[in-house]
Coordinates of C-alpha atoms in Angstrom, one line a residue:
Chain A
M1 CA -3.4 -1.8 1.7
T2 CA -4.3 0.8 -0.8
V3 CA -3.1 1.0 -4.4
E4 CA -0.9 3.9 -3.5
E5 CA 0.7 1.8 -0.7
Y6 CA 1.1 -1.0 -3.3
N7 CA 2.9 1.4 -5.8
R8 CA 5.0 2.7 -2.9
S9 CA 6.1 -0.8 -2.1
V10 CA 7.3 -1.2 -5.7
D11 CA 9.5 1.9 -5.2
Q12 CA 10.7 0.9 -1.8
F13 CA 11.3 -2.9 -2.0
S14 CA 11.7 -3.9 -5.6
D15 CA 15.4 -3.1 -5.8
G16 CA 16.2 -5.0 -2.6
L17 CA 14.0 -7.9 -3.7
Y18 CA 15.6 -8.0 -7.1
R19 CA 19.1 -7.9 -5.6
F20 CA 18.3 -10.7 -3.2
I21 CA 16.9 -12.9 -5.9
L22 CA 19.6 -12.0 -8.5
N23 CA 22.4 -12.7 -6.0
N24 CA 20.8 -16.1 -5.4
I25 CA 20.2 -17.4 -8.9
K26 CA 22.5 -15.2 -11.0
D27 CA 20.0 -14.9 -13.8
A28 CA 18.7 -11.4 -14.4
E29 CA 15.8 -12.6 -16.6
K30 CA 14.6 -15.2 -14.2
A31 CA 15.1 -12.7 -11.3
R32 CA 12.9 -10.3 -13.0
D33 CA 10.2 -12.9 -13.6
I34 CA 10.3 -13.8 -9.9
I35 CA 9.9 -10.1 -8.9
Q36 CA 7.0 -9.7 -11.3
D37 CA 5.4 -12.9 -10.2
T38 CA 5.8 -11.8 -6.5
Y39 CA 4.2 -8.5 -7.1
E40 CA 1.4 -10.1 -9.0
K41 CA 0.7 -12.3 -6.0
L42 CA 0.8 -9.3 -3.8
W43 CA -1.7 -7.5 -6.1
R44 CA -4.1 -10.4 -5.8
K45 CA -3.9 -10.2 -2.0
I46 CA -3.9 -6.5 -1.8
E47 CA -6.9 -6.5 0.4
T48 CA -5.4 -8.9 3.0
V49 CA -1.8 -7.8 3.2
S50 CA -1.2 -4.7 5.4
S51 CA 1.3 -2.1 4.5
E52 CA 3.3 -2.9 7.7
K53 CA 3.7 -6.5 6.6
V54 CA 4.2 -6.0 2.9
K55 CA 8.0 -6.2 3.0
S56 CA 8.0 -9.5 4.8
Y57 CA 5.3 -10.7 2.5
L58 CA 7.3 -9.7 -0.6
F59 CA 10.6 -11.4 0.6
T60 CA 8.8 -14.5 1.8
T61 CA 6.9 -14.9 -1.5
A62 CA 9.9 -14.2 -3.6
Y63 CA 12.1 -16.6 -1.6
H64 CA 9.6 -19.5 -1.9
T65 CA 9.1 -18.6 -5.6
M66 CA 12.8 -18.8 -6.2
I67 CA 13.1 -22.1 -4.3
D68 CA 10.3 -23.6 -6.3
L69 CA 12.0 -22.4 -9.5
L70 CA 15.3 -23.8 -8.4
R71 CA 13.8 -27.1 -7.5
K72 CA 11.9 -27.3 -10.8
E73 CA 15.1 -26.6 -12.8
K74 CA 17.2 -28.7 -10.3
W75 CA 19.6 -25.9 -9.7
S76 CA 19.5 -26.5 -6.0
T77 CA 23.0 -26.5 -4.7
D78 CA 23.9 -29.7 -2.8
V79 CA 25.7 -28.7 0.3
N80 CA 27.9 -31.7 0.1
T81 CA 29.1 -30.8 -3.3
V82 CA 30.5 -27.5 -2.2
N83 CA 34.2 -27.8 -2.2
R84 CA 35.2 -25.3 0.5
D85 CA 38.9 -25.7 -0.4
S86 CA 38.5 -24.7 -4.0
Y87 CA 39.5 -21.2 -3.5
S88 CA 42.0 -21.0 -6.3
H89 CA 41.6 -18.1 -8.6
T90 CA 43.6 -16.0 -11.0
D91 CA 41.5 -12.9 -11.2
Q92 CA 42.6 -9.7 -9.6
Y93 CA 40.3 -8.5 -7.0
S94 CA 39.4 -4.9 -6.8
D95 CA 38.0 -4.7 -3.3
L96 CA 36.9 -6.7 -0.4
N97 CA 33.2 -6.5 -1.3
E98 CA 34.0 -8.2 -4.6
I99 CA 35.8 -11.0 -2.8
L100 CA 32.9 -11.3 -0.4
H101 CA 30.3 -11.5 -3.2
E102 CA 32.4 -14.2 -4.9
A103 CA 32.6 -16.1 -1.5
I104 CA 28.8 -15.8 -1.0
E105 CA 28.2 -17.5 -4.3
R106 CA 30.1 -20.5 -3.0
L107 CA 27.9 -20.8 0.0
P108 CA 25.1 -23.4 0.2
E109 CA 21.7 -21.9 -0.8
D110 CA 20.3 -21.7 2.7
Q111 CA 23.4 -20.1 4.2
R112 CA 23.6 -17.6 1.3
S113 CA 19.9 -16.6 1.7
V114 CA 20.0 -16.0 5.5
I115 CA 23.2 -14.0 5.3
M116 CA 21.8 -11.8 2.6
L117 CA 18.6 -11.3 4.4
R118 CA 20.6 -10.5 7.5
D119 CA 23.2 -8.1 5.8
Y120 CA 21.2 -6.6 3.0
E121 CA 17.8 -6.2 4.7
G122 CA 18.8 -6.2 8.3
Y123 CA 16.2 -8.8 9.2
S124 CA 16.2 -10.3 12.7
Y125 CA 16.7 -14.1 13.2
Q126 CA 13.0 -14.5 13.8
E127 CA 12.0 -12.5 10.7
I128 CA 14.5 -14.6 8.6
A129 CA 13.0 -17.7 10.0
E130 CA 9.5 -16.6 9.0
I131 CA 10.7 -15.7 5.5
T132 CA 12.7 -18.9 4.9
G133 CA 10.5 -21.3 6.9
L134 CA 13.4 -22.3 9.0
T135 CA 13.6 -22.4 12.8
E136 CA 15.3 -19.6 14.5
S137 CA 18.0 -22.0 15.7
Q138 CA 18.6 -23.1 12.2
V139 CA 18.9 -19.6 11.0
K140 CA 21.6 -18.9 13.7
V141 CA 23.5 -22.1 12.7
Y142 CA 23.4 -21.2 9.0
I143 CA 24.6 -17.7 9.8
Y144 CA 27.4 -19.0 12.0
R145 CA 28.5 -21.5 9.4
G146 CA 28.2 -19.0 6.6
R147 CA 30.3 -16.4 8.5
L148 CA 32.9 -18.9 9.3
F149 CA 33.2 -19.8 5.6
L150 CA 33.4 -16.2 4.5
K151 CA 36.0 -15.5 7.1
N152 CA 38.2 -18.4 6.1
Y153 CA 37.7 -17.5 2.4
I154 CA 38.7 -13.9 2.7
G155 CA 41.5 -14.9 5.1
K156 CA 43.0 -17.1 2.4
I157 CA 42.5 -14.6 -0.3
E158 CA 44.2 -11.9 1.8
S159 CA 47.1 -14.2 2.5
V160 CA 47.4 -14.8 -1.3
I161 CA 47.3 -11.1 -2.1
Chain B
M1 CA 16.1 -51.9 66.1
N2 CA 17.3 -54.5 68.6
I3 CA 19.8 -57.2 67.5
T4 CA 18.4 -60.7 68.0
R5 CA 19.4 -64.2 67.0
E6 CA 16.9 -64.0 64.1
N7 CA 18.3 -60.8 62.5
Y8 CA 22.0 -60.7 63.5
E9 CA 23.3 -61.7 60.0
S10 CA 22.7 -58.4 58.4
F11 CA 24.1 -56.7 61.4
F12 CA 27.2 -58.8 61.3
L13 CA 27.8 -57.6 57.6
D14 CA 27.4 -54.0 58.6
Y15 CA 29.6 -54.6 61.6
L16 CA 32.4 -56.0 59.6
E17 CA 32.2 -53.2 56.9
G18 CA 32.1 -50.6 59.6
S19 CA 28.8 -49.1 58.6
L20 CA 27.2 -49.4 62.0
D21 CA 26.8 -46.3 64.0
S22 CA 28.3 -46.1 67.4
S23 CA 25.1 -46.9 69.4
M24 CA 24.6 -50.1 67.3
V25 CA 28.3 -51.0 67.7
E26 CA 27.7 -50.9 71.5
E27 CA 24.6 -53.0 71.1
M28 CA 26.4 -55.4 68.9
N29 CA 29.2 -55.9 71.5
A30 CA 26.7 -56.5 74.2
F31 CA 24.9 -59.0 72.0
L32 CA 28.1 -60.9 71.2
E33 CA 29.0 -61.0 75.0
S34 CA 25.6 -62.6 75.7
N35 CA 25.9 -65.1 72.8
P36 CA 29.4 -66.5 72.7
D37 CA 28.6 -69.0 69.9
L38 CA 27.7 -66.2 67.6
K39 CA 30.9 -64.4 68.6
E40 CA 32.9 -67.4 67.3
E41 CA 31.0 -67.3 64.1
L42 CA 31.8 -63.6 63.6
E43 CA 35.5 -64.4 64.1
E44 CA 35.3 -67.0 61.2
F45 CA 33.6 -64.3 59.1
K46 CA 36.6 -62.0 59.5
Q47 CA 38.9 -64.7 58.1
V48 CA 37.0 -64.9 54.8
S49 CA 38.3 -62.1 52.5
L50 CA 39.8 -61.6 49.0
P51 CA 43.0 -59.6 49.0
A52 CA 43.5 -57.2 45.9
A53 CA 45.9 -58.6 43.4
P54 CA 48.8 -56.2 42.5
I55 CA 47.9 -55.7 38.9
A56 CA 48.7 -52.4 37.1
F57 CA 47.9 -51.0 33.5
R58 CA 51.0 -50.2 31.8
D59 CA 49.9 -48.1 28.8
K60 CA 48.4 -45.2 30.7
E61 CA 50.5 -42.6 28.8
Q62 CA 49.2 -43.6 25.5
L63 CA 45.7 -42.9 26.5
K64 CA 46.4 -39.4 27.8
K65 CA 45.8 -36.3 25.7
I66 CA 48.1 -33.5 25.2
V67 CA 47.0 -30.5 27.2
S68 CA 46.5 -27.5 24.9
K69 CA 48.7 -24.6 25.6
R70 CA 46.0 -22.1 24.5
D71 CA 43.7 -20.7 27.1
D72 CA 40.5 -22.2 28.2
I73 CA 38.5 -20.5 25.4
G74 CA 38.7 -22.9 22.5
D75 CA 38.6 -22.0 18.9
R76 CA 34.9 -22.7 18.5
H77 CA 34.1 -20.5 21.4
F78 CA 36.3 -17.7 20.0
D79 CA 34.6 -17.9 16.7
H80 CA 31.2 -17.8 18.4
L81 CA 32.2 -14.7 20.3
C82 CA 33.5 -13.0 17.1
I83 CA 30.3 -13.9 15.1
A84 CA 28.2 -12.8 18.0
K85 CA 30.0 -9.5 18.2
L86 CA 29.5 -9.0 14.4
E87 CA 25.7 -9.8 14.8
G88 CA 25.3 -7.7 17.9
D89 CA 24.4 -10.6 20.0
L90 CA 27.0 -10.3 22.7
N91 CA 26.0 -9.7 26.2
S92 CA 28.2 -7.7 28.6
A93 CA 29.9 -10.7 30.1
E94 CA 30.7 -12.1 26.7
E95 CA 31.9 -8.8 25.6
K96 CA 34.3 -8.5 28.5
A97 CA 35.4 -12.1 27.9
L98 CA 36.3 -11.3 24.3
D99 CA 38.1 -8.1 25.2
Q100 CA 40.1 -9.9 27.8
L101 CA 40.9 -12.6 25.3
L102 CA 42.2 -10.2 22.7
I103 CA 44.4 -8.5 25.4
D104 CA 45.9 -11.8 26.4
Q105 CA 46.2 -13.1 22.9
P106 CA 46.6 -10.0 20.6
Q107 CA 47.4 -12.4 17.6
R108 CA 43.7 -13.2 17.5
K109 CA 42.8 -9.6 16.8
K110 CA 43.3 -10.4 13.1
E111 CA 40.8 -13.2 13.2
L112 CA 38.2 -10.9 14.7
D113 CA 38.9 -8.3 12.0
L114 CA 38.4 -11.0 9.3
F115 CA 35.1 -11.9 10.9
L116 CA 34.1 -8.2 10.9
K117 CA 34.8 -8.0 7.2
T118 CA 32.3 -10.7 6.4
K119 CA 29.4 -8.2 6.6
L120 CA 28.0 -7.9 3.2
Q121 CA 27.6 -4.4 1.6
P122 CA 24.7 -4.1 -0.8
L123 CA 25.6 -3.7 -4.4
P124 CA 23.9 -1.0 -6.3
V125 CA 21.3 -3.1 -8.0
I126 CA 18.2 -1.4 -9.5
F127 CA 15.2 -3.2 -10.6
P128 CA 14.5 -2.0 -14.2
D129 CA 10.8 -2.8 -14.5
K130 CA 9.3 -0.8 -11.7
R131 CA 7.0 0.9 -14.0
L132 CA 5.5 -2.4 -15.2
L133 CA 4.7 -3.4 -11.6
K134 CA 2.8 -0.3 -10.7
R135 CA -1.0 -0.2 -10.9
K136 CA -3.6 2.4 -11.5
A137 CA -6.3 2.9 -8.9
P138 CA -9.6 1.3 -10.1
A139 CA -12.0 4.1 -10.7
F140 CA -14.7 2.0 -9.2
R141 CA -13.1 1.9 -5.8
R142 CA -12.3 5.3 -4.7
K143 CA -13.5 7.9 -7.1
Y144 CA -16.4 6.0 -8.4
A145 CA -19.0 8.5 -7.3
W146 CA -17.1 11.4 -8.8
Y147 CA -16.5 9.7 -12.1
S148 CA -20.0 8.2 -12.5
I149 CA -21.6 11.6 -11.8
S150 CA -19.2 13.3 -14.1
A151 CA -19.9 10.9 -16.8
A152 CA -23.7 11.4 -16.4
A153 CA -23.3 15.1 -16.4
S154 CA -21.1 14.9 -19.5
V155 CA -23.7 12.8 -21.3
I156 CA -26.5 15.2 -20.6
L157 CA -24.4 18.2 -21.6
I158 CA -23.9 16.5 -24.9
L159 CA -27.5 15.7 -25.2
A160 CA -28.3 19.3 -24.4
F161 CA -25.9 20.5 -27.1
L162 CA -27.5 18.2 -29.7
L163 CA -30.9 19.5 -28.7
L164 CA -29.8 23.1 -29.2
L165 CA -28.2 22.1 -32.5
S166 CA -31.5 20.7 -33.7
R167 CA -33.2 23.9 -32.8
F168 CA -30.8 25.7 -35.1
Q169 CA -31.7 23.5 -37.9
N170 CA -35.5 23.8 -37.4
P171 CA -36.8 27.3 -38.4
Q172 CA -40.2 26.5 -36.9
E173 CA -38.6 26.5 -33.5
E174 CA -36.6 29.6 -33.9
R175 CA -36.8 32.1 -31.1
I176 CA -36.6 35.7 -31.7
A177 CA -35.8 38.7 -29.7
I178 CA -37.3 42.1 -30.3
V179 CA -35.4 45.1 -29.1
S180 CA -37.5 48.2 -28.7
P181 CA -36.1 51.4 -29.7
M182 CA -35.5 54.2 -27.3
T183 CA -38.9 55.6 -26.5
E184 CA -39.9 58.9 -25.1
S185 CA -42.3 58.6 -22.2
S186 CA -45.1 60.8 -21.4
D187 CA -43.1 62.9 -19.0
G188 CA -40.5 63.6 -21.6
T189 CA -37.7 61.3 -20.3
V190 CA -36.1 59.0 -22.6
S191 CA -35.6 55.4 -21.7
E192 CA -31.9 54.6 -21.8
E193 CA -32.3 50.9 -21.7
P194 CA -34.1 49.3 -24.5
T195 CA -35.7 46.1 -23.6
I196 CA -35.6 42.8 -25.3
I197 CA -38.4 40.4 -25.4
E198 CA -37.6 36.9 -26.4
E199 CA -40.3 34.4 -26.8
D200 CA -41.7 31.9 -29.1
V201 CA -43.5 33.5 -32.0
P202 CA -47.1 33.2 -30.9
A203 CA -46.3 34.4 -27.4
L204 CA -44.1 37.1 -28.8
V205 CA -47.0 38.6 -30.6
D206 CA -49.0 38.7 -27.4
Q207 CA -46.1 40.3 -25.6
V208 CA -45.7 42.9 -28.3
V209 CA -49.3 43.6 -28.4
E210 CA -49.7 43.8 -24.7
R211 CA -46.5 45.4 -23.5
M212 CA -45.2 47.6 -26.2
V213 CA -48.2 49.0 -28.1
P214 CA -51.2 48.3 -26.1
K215 CA -52.7 51.7 -26.7
V216 CA -51.7 52.3 -30.2
E217 CA -54.4 52.9 -32.7
S218 CA -55.3 49.8 -34.5
G219 CA -53.6 49.7 -37.9
T220 CA -52.0 47.2 -40.1
V221 CA -48.7 45.7 -39.9
K222 CA -46.9 46.1 -43.0
K223 CA -46.0 42.8 -44.6
D224 CA -42.4 43.9 -44.9
D225 CA -42.3 44.5 -41.2
A226 CA -43.7 41.1 -40.5
V227 CA -41.2 39.5 -42.6
A228 CA -38.5 41.5 -41.0
M229 CA -39.8 40.4 -37.7
N230 CA -39.7 36.8 -38.8
I231 CA -43.3 36.5 -37.7
P232 CA -45.4 33.9 -39.4
E233 CA -48.1 35.6 -41.4
T234 CA -50.8 33.2 -40.1
T235 CA -50.1 34.2 -36.6
M236 CA -50.6 37.8 -37.3
E237 CA -53.9 37.1 -39.0
Q238 CA -55.1 34.9 -36.2
K239 CA -54.6 37.7 -33.8
G240 CA -56.5 39.9 -35.9
E241 CA -54.8 43.0 -34.6
S242 CA -52.5 45.4 -36.3
I243 CA -49.3 46.4 -34.6
S244 CA -47.6 49.6 -35.0
V245 CA -44.3 50.0 -33.6
N246 CA -41.6 52.6 -33.8
Y247 CA -39.0 50.8 -35.8
P248 CA -38.7 47.7 -33.8
E249 CA -35.6 45.7 -34.4
I250 CA -36.2 42.0 -34.5
V251 CA -33.2 39.9 -33.8
A252 CA -33.2 36.2 -34.5
D253 CA -31.5 34.8 -31.5
R254 CA -29.9 31.6 -32.4
R255 CA -27.2 31.5 -29.8
T256 CA -28.7 29.7 -26.9
N257 CA -31.9 28.9 -25.4
L258 CA -31.0 31.1 -22.5
D259 CA -33.7 33.7 -22.4
L260 CA -31.8 36.2 -20.4
L261 CA -28.6 38.0 -21.2
S262 CA -27.2 41.1 -19.8
R263 CA -26.5 43.9 -22.1
R264 CA -23.0 44.1 -20.9
E265 CA -22.2 40.5 -21.5
F266 CA -23.8 40.5 -24.8
E267 CA -21.8 43.5 -26.0
Q268 CA -18.7 41.5 -25.2
I269 CA -19.6 38.4 -27.0
T270 CA -21.0 39.7 -30.3
T271 CA -20.8 42.4 -32.7
S272 CA -22.7 40.7 -35.5
A273 CA -24.6 42.7 -38.0
Y274 CA -27.6 40.8 -37.2
T275 CA -27.6 41.6 -33.6
T276 CA -27.8 44.9 -31.9
I277 CA -27.5 45.9 -28.3
V278 CA -29.4 43.4 -26.3
T279 CA -30.4 44.0 -22.7
T280 CA -31.9 41.2 -20.8
E281 CA -34.7 41.6 -18.5
I282 CA -35.5 39.0 -16.1
M283 CA -39.1 38.2 -16.8
E284 CA -39.8 34.8 -15.6
Q285 CA -39.2 34.9 -11.9
E286 CA -41.8 36.9 -10.2
N287 CA -39.8 37.4 -7.0
E288 CA -36.9 39.0 -8.8
V289 CA -36.3 42.7 -8.8
E290 CA -37.3 44.2 -12.0
G291 CA -34.5 45.6 -13.9
E292 CA -31.9 43.4 -12.1
Y293 CA -28.8 42.9 -14.2
L294 CA -27.1 39.6 -14.0
T295 CA -23.8 38.2 -15.2
L296 CA -23.9 35.4 -17.7
R297 CA -22.9 33.0 -15.1
E298 CA -25.6 34.1 -12.7
V299 CA -28.2 33.8 -15.5
V300 CA -27.1 30.2 -16.2
A301 CA -27.1 29.4 -12.5
R302 CA -30.6 30.7 -11.9
R303 CA -31.9 28.9 -14.9
L304 CA -30.2 25.6 -13.9
R305 CA -31.1 25.9 -10.3
S306 CA -34.7 26.8 -11.0
A307 CA -35.0 23.6 -13.0
V308 CA -33.1 21.4 -10.6
S309 CA -34.0 22.7 -7.2
A310 CA -37.7 22.9 -7.9
E311 CA -38.0 19.5 -6.4
E312 CA -35.4 20.2 -3.7
P313 CA -37.4 21.7 -0.9
G314 CA -34.5 21.7 1.4
A315 CA -32.2 23.8 -0.9
T316 CA -31.9 27.4 0.1
G317 CA -29.9 30.3 -1.0
Q318 CA -26.9 30.4 -3.3
E319 CA -29.2 30.4 -6.4
D320 CA -26.4 32.2 -8.3
K321 CA -23.9 29.5 -7.8
I322 CA -23.7 26.3 -9.8
T323 CA -22.4 23.4 -7.8
F324 CA -21.2 20.2 -9.2
L325 CA -24.2 18.4 -7.8
D326 CA -26.5 20.8 -9.8
I327 CA -24.8 19.8 -13.0
A328 CA -24.8 16.2 -12.0
D329 CA -28.4 16.3 -11.0
A330 CA -29.3 17.9 -14.3
G331 CA -27.4 15.2 -16.1
V332 CA -29.0 12.4 -14.2
R333 CA -32.4 13.8 -14.8
G334 CA -31.7 14.1 -18.4
I335 CA -30.5 10.5 -18.7
S336 CA -33.4 9.2 -16.8
R337 CA -35.7 10.5 -19.3
I338 CA -34.3 8.0 -21.8
P339 CA -36.7 5.0 -21.9
G340 CA -35.3 2.1 -20.0
I341 CA -33.0 4.0 -17.9
D342 CA -34.1 4.8 -14.4
M343 CA -31.8 6.8 -12.2
K344 CA -31.9 9.6 -9.8
L345 CA -29.7 11.7 -7.6
D346 CA -31.2 12.7 -4.3
R347 CA -29.8 15.4 -2.0
Y348 CA -30.6 15.6 1.8
Y349 CA -30.4 18.7 3.8
D350 CA -30.4 19.5 7.5
Q351 CA -32.7 21.9 9.3
N352 CA -30.5 24.8 8.3
G353 CA -30.7 24.0 4.6
Q354 CA -27.2 22.8 4.4
L355 CA -26.5 19.8 2.2
T356 CA -25.6 16.8 4.4
S357 CA -25.5 14.0 1.9
Y358 CA -26.5 12.8 -1.6
A359 CA -27.5 9.5 -2.9
F360 CA -27.4 8.0 -6.5
T361 CA -29.9 5.3 -7.3
S362 CA -30.2 3.2 -10.4
K363 CA -31.2 -0.2 -11.3
S364 CA -27.7 -1.7 -11.2
L365 CA -26.0 0.6 -8.8
S366 CA -26.7 2.8 -5.8
F367 CA -24.5 4.6 -3.4
S368 CA -24.6 7.5 -1.1
H369 CA -22.1 9.9 0.3
E370 CA -22.0 12.1 3.2
V371 CA -20.8 15.7 2.6
K372 CA -18.0 16.7 4.9
K373 CA -18.5 20.0 6.7

């Protein structure tokens, strides 16, 4: 890809990439570092990455960079530690989207990532599998479990409200 | 297979269990008639049997499951259908099944609505450091040829300027221009266009002697005139000729080393007290029309092209236009004169004299570029 295409990828994908990482790790500084590191890796491979594949390359690289960071800092969320019944809250919710984003933070990391890639970026199961390194079946299972959790979460919130 | 006294036992077992077909049953009956001793043995076989004991399991009801009153689509299947609908994965059969289910059990519509609400909507997040991520195109990759040639041209233009500056500061190399006054010819007409002759001093004297006053009676050039003409005295003495001119104006031309200027252009650019009306005459090129007036740009173009294209046999026409390659070529030639620097810019032409490509060659770098038509 050319330098112009590289710069265009910054305009087109850096916001979505930043949102994806920020929603996963909830640390703006670290999210920015990951984005810069991701684009630095892209720059080093500018000769081999085509403009058609650049979005997939960016998300794949950013996802794995994030996973590496989480593992280093031991931030990885243990699926078993997620208490799906701890829905109690006292804040007033402004809209459904806010409720959903609070709910998504309670999801295990894998489920959260695949649902965000699916909803935010519109990736197919196969593309999500390539980005995350999961199988397509695993992606479907994670999406299924994640949706079920979100449905139950907002159902309980709505019943409270 | 025929029943014999050697194999009758297996047939007896099948006969008693009723698994023999009708043809074999007939054969068995015939065999028993012909062997009465074996018939008695078969009767004894019939008396050996274990009757089933009347035992029953009394806790059957505890093992039974309660039959769900919901329809045959279980909860998991319903969830699956809802999520598949949200993801756009339902086929037509599943779509119909879900629609039918919602008709039969409208209370489940709320569950479907909840599933449909789980679709995340992107929050307006903007990455703040886009400017830091962007890169500038390396000059070497794409515009290398343009920049390198431009740099070479710039260098040589600077060198040329410095060379001119040194001429300003060195009186021995001053060039002068003599403007002849309006003269009356033998037929009584007055020349409207005075001519300017600009040369180095020794050559100037020759020009003056040969062109302007070739037939004048020999005399003596007044010293004051010589001084005014800025002509070295020794030169005059060496020539050994006296010059008599009708009030020649001698103008020290320190402006450029361009030897030709049009009168019109010159009038526009200077009104100095040391300069008068200057009309250029193209003197160098033999093939030019005498008395042709050129613009300043054309003069520069001709001079440059005459210097550059002298070694370009393929170049034709457009002598009055300066192209980028002319400037670049001049620059490269100038730089290549510096000891230790060897570079050149070659141009290639087709049969029609049209530029087809150019190539830059140096010790450390070489490239060529085809000219798009």
